[in-house]
């Protein structure tokens, strides 16, 4: 590290520390969200359920790819979601041989409530920042996520 690069390296190290803090907070938020949907739901199950709600219909293979999870883990979580009455498996409308996952009405309501609470919390934190700063921040997060 040269003297000229020291300030930028320190700033990047600070970003790394703050991302670590943010990821820890995100895990806590997912845990709380899962418990708000069902007291025995695990965070991984909530992440899958949330994706099913967002996508409308999907299958376990898509979820496994999306979250880079082992298919057996996804299958176990989907079974739990079904046992809790949060997800149903139905024949695909385009190809009856294929089974798709669909969130129940109760699951959609609960996930929507959790998302609304989380979005209000985020809005409260970000509301005072100018739009261009928020858009720049979103672009930066996208670049980090795609790296």
CSV table of C-alpha atoms in Angstrom, one decimal:
chain,number,residue,atom,x,y,z
A,1,UNK,CA,0.0,0.0,0.0
A,2,UNK,CA,1.4,3.3,-1.0
A,3,UNK,CA,0.9,6.5,0.9
A,4,UNK,CA,-1.4,7.8,-1.8
A,5,UNK,CA,-3.6,4.8,-1.7
A,6,UNK,CA,-3.8,4.6,2.1
A,7,UNK,CA,-6.9,6.9,2.4
A,8,UNK,CA,-8.9,5.0,-0.2
A,9,UNK,CA,-7.8,1.7,1.2
A,10,UNK,CA,-9.0,2.8,4.7
A,11,UNK,CA,-12.3,4.0,3.2
A,12,UNK,CA,-12.8,0.7,1.4
A,13,UNK,CA,-12.0,-1.2,4.7
A,14,UNK,CA,-14.6,1.0,6.4
A,15,UNK,CA,-17.1,0.0,3.7
A,16,UNK,CA,-16.3,-3.6,4.3
A,17,UNK,CA,-16.8,-3.2,8.1
A,18,UNK,CA,-20.1,-1.5,7.6
A,19,UNK,CA,-21.3,-4.1,5.1
A,20,UNK,CA,-20.5,-6.8,7.7
A,21,UNK,CA,-22.6,-4.9,10.2
A,22,UNK,CA,-25.4,-4.5,7.7
A,23,UNK,CA,-25.4,-8.2,6.8
A,24,UNK,CA,-25.6,-9.1,10.5
A,25,UNK,CA,-28.6,-6.7,10.8
A,26,UNK,CA,-30.1,-8.3,7.7
A,27,UNK,CA,-29.9,-11.7,9.3
A,28,UNK,CA,-31.6,-10.4,12.4
A,29,UNK,CA,-34.4,-8.8,10.3
A,30,UNK,CA,-34.9,-12.0,8.4
A,31,UNK,CA,-35.1,-13.9,11.6
A,32,UNK,CA,-37.7,-11.5,13.0
A,33,UNK,CA,-39.6,-11.5,9.7
A,34,UNK,CA,-39.7,-15.3,9.7
A,35,UNK,CA,-41.1,-15.3,13.3
A,36,UNK,CA,-43.7,-12.7,12.4
A,37,UNK,CA,-45.0,-15.0,9.6
A,38,UNK,CA,-44.9,-18.2,11.7
A,39,UNK,CA,-43.3,-18.7,15.1
A,40,UNK,CA,-41.4,-21.8,13.9
A,41,UNK,CA,-40.3,-20.5,10.5
A,42,UNK,CA,-36.6,-20.3,9.9
A,43,UNK,CA,-35.0,-17.3,8.1
A,44,UNK,CA,-34.2,-19.5,5.1
A,45,UNK,CA,-37.8,-20.4,4.8
A,46,UNK,CA,-38.8,-16.8,5.0
A,47,UNK,CA,-36.4,-15.9,2.2
A,48,UNK,CA,-37.9,-18.6,0.0
A,49,UNK,CA,-41.5,-17.7,0.9
A,50,UNK,CA,-40.8,-14.0,0.2
A,51,UNK,CA,-39.5,-14.9,-3.2
A,52,UNK,CA,-42.5,-17.1,-3.9
A,53,UNK,CA,-44.8,-14.2,-3.0
A,54,UNK,CA,-42.8,-11.8,-5.2
A,55,UNK,CA,-42.7,-14.2,-8.2
A,56,UNK,CA,-46.3,-15.4,-7.9
A,57,UNK,CA,-45.5,-18.9,-9.0
A,58,UNK,CA,-42.1,-20.7,-9.2
A,59,UNK,CA,-40.5,-24.0,-8.6
A,60,UNK,CA,-37.8,-25.4,-6.2
A,61,UNK,CA,-35.2,-25.4,-9.0
A,62,UNK,CA,-35.6,-21.7,-9.7
A,63,UNK,CA,-35.4,-20.9,-6.0
A,64,UNK,CA,-32.3,-23.1,-5.5
A,65,UNK,CA,-30.6,-21.2,-8.4
A,66,UNK,CA,-31.8,-17.8,-7.2
A,67,UNK,CA,-30.4,-18.2,-3.7
A,68,UNK,CA,-27.5,-20.5,-4.6
A,69,UNK,CA,-28.9,-23.1,-2.2
A,70,UNK,CA,-28.6,-26.9,-2.4
A,71,UNK,CA,-31.9,-28.3,-3.9
A,72,UNK,CA,-32.3,-30.6,-0.9
A,73,UNK,CA,-32.3,-27.6,1.5
A,74,UNK,CA,-34.9,-25.9,-0.7
A,75,UNK,CA,-37.0,-29.0,-0.8
A,76,UNK,CA,-36.9,-29.3,3.0
A,77,UNK,CA,-37.8,-25.7,3.5
A,78,UNK,CA,-40.7,-26.0,0.9
A,79,UNK,CA,-42.1,-29.0,2.8
A,80,UNK,CA,-42.0,-26.9,6.0
A,81,UNK,CA,-43.8,-24.0,4.2
A,82,UNK,CA,-46.4,-26.5,3.1
A,83,UNK,CA,-46.8,-27.9,6.6
A,84,UNK,CA,-47.3,-24.4,8.0
A,85,UNK,CA,-50.0,-23.7,5.4
A,86,UNK,CA,-47.9,-21.0,3.7
A,87,UNK,CA,-47.3,-22.6,0.3
A,88,UNK,CA,-49.3,-24.9,-1.9
A,89,UNK,CA,-48.0,-27.1,-4.8
A,90,UNK,CA,-50.1,-27.0,-7.9
A,91,UNK,CA,-49.8,-28.2,-11.5
A,92,UNK,CA,-48.3,-25.6,-13.8
A,93,UNK,CA,-51.0,-24.0,-16.0
A,94,UNK,CA,-48.8,-24.3,-19.1
A,95,UNK,CA,-47.5,-27.8,-18.5
A,96,UNK,CA,-49.6,-30.0,-16.1
A,97,UNK,CA,-46.7,-32.4,-15.7
A,98,UNK,CA,-44.7,-29.7,-13.9
A,99,UNK,CA,-45.5,-28.7,-10.3
A,100,UNK,CA,-45.2,-25.0,-9.2
A,101,UNK,CA,-45.2,-23.4,-5.7
A,102,UNK,CA,-47.8,-20.8,-4.9
A,103,UNK,CA,-48.1,-18.8,-1.6
A,104,UNK,CA,-51.4,-19.1,0.2
A,105,UNK,CA,-53.5,-16.0,0.8
A,106,UNK,CA,-52.5,-16.0,4.4
A,107,UNK,CA,-48.8,-16.1,3.6
A,108,UNK,CA,-49.2,-13.3,1.1
A,109,UNK,CA,-50.9,-11.1,3.7
A,110,UNK,CA,-48.2,-11.9,6.4
A,111,UNK,CA,-45.3,-11.3,4.0
A,112,UNK,CA,-46.9,-8.0,2.8
A,113,UNK,CA,-47.3,-6.9,6.4
A,114,UNK,CA,-43.6,-7.7,7.2
A,115,UNK,CA,-42.4,-6.0,4.0
A,116,UNK,CA,-44.5,-2.9,4.8
A,117,UNK,CA,-43.0,-2.6,8.3
A,118,UNK,CA,-39.4,-3.1,6.9
A,119,UNK,CA,-40.0,-0.6,4.1
A,120,UNK,CA,-41.3,2.0,6.6
A,121,UNK,CA,-38.2,1.5,8.8
A,122,UNK,CA,-35.9,1.9,5.7
A,123,UNK,CA,-38.0,4.9,4.5
A,124,UNK,CA,-37.6,6.6,8.0
A,125,UNK,CA,-33.8,6.2,7.7
A,126,UNK,CA,-33.5,7.4,4.1
A,127,UNK,CA,-36.2,10.0,3.8
A,128,UNK,CA,-33.9,13.0,4.5
A,129,UNK,CA,-31.5,12.1,1.7
A,130,UNK,CA,-31.9,13.7,-1.8
A,131,UNK,CA,-33.2,11.5,-4.5
A,132,UNK,CA,-30.0,11.6,-6.6
A,133,UNK,CA,-28.0,10.5,-3.6
A,134,UNK,CA,-30.4,7.6,-3.0
A,135,UNK,CA,-30.2,6.6,-6.7
A,136,UNK,CA,-26.4,6.8,-6.6
A,137,UNK,CA,-26.4,4.6,-3.4
A,138,UNK,CA,-28.7,2.1,-5.2
A,139,UNK,CA,-26.3,1.9,-8.2
A,140,UNK,CA,-23.4,1.4,-5.9
A,141,UNK,CA,-25.2,-1.4,-4.0
A,142,UNK,CA,-26.0,-3.0,-7.4
A,143,UNK,CA,-22.4,-2.9,-8.5
A,144,UNK,CA,-21.3,-4.5,-5.2
A,145,UNK,CA,-23.9,-7.2,-5.6
A,146,UNK,CA,-22.9,-7.9,-9.1
A,147,UNK,CA,-19.1,-8.1,-8.3
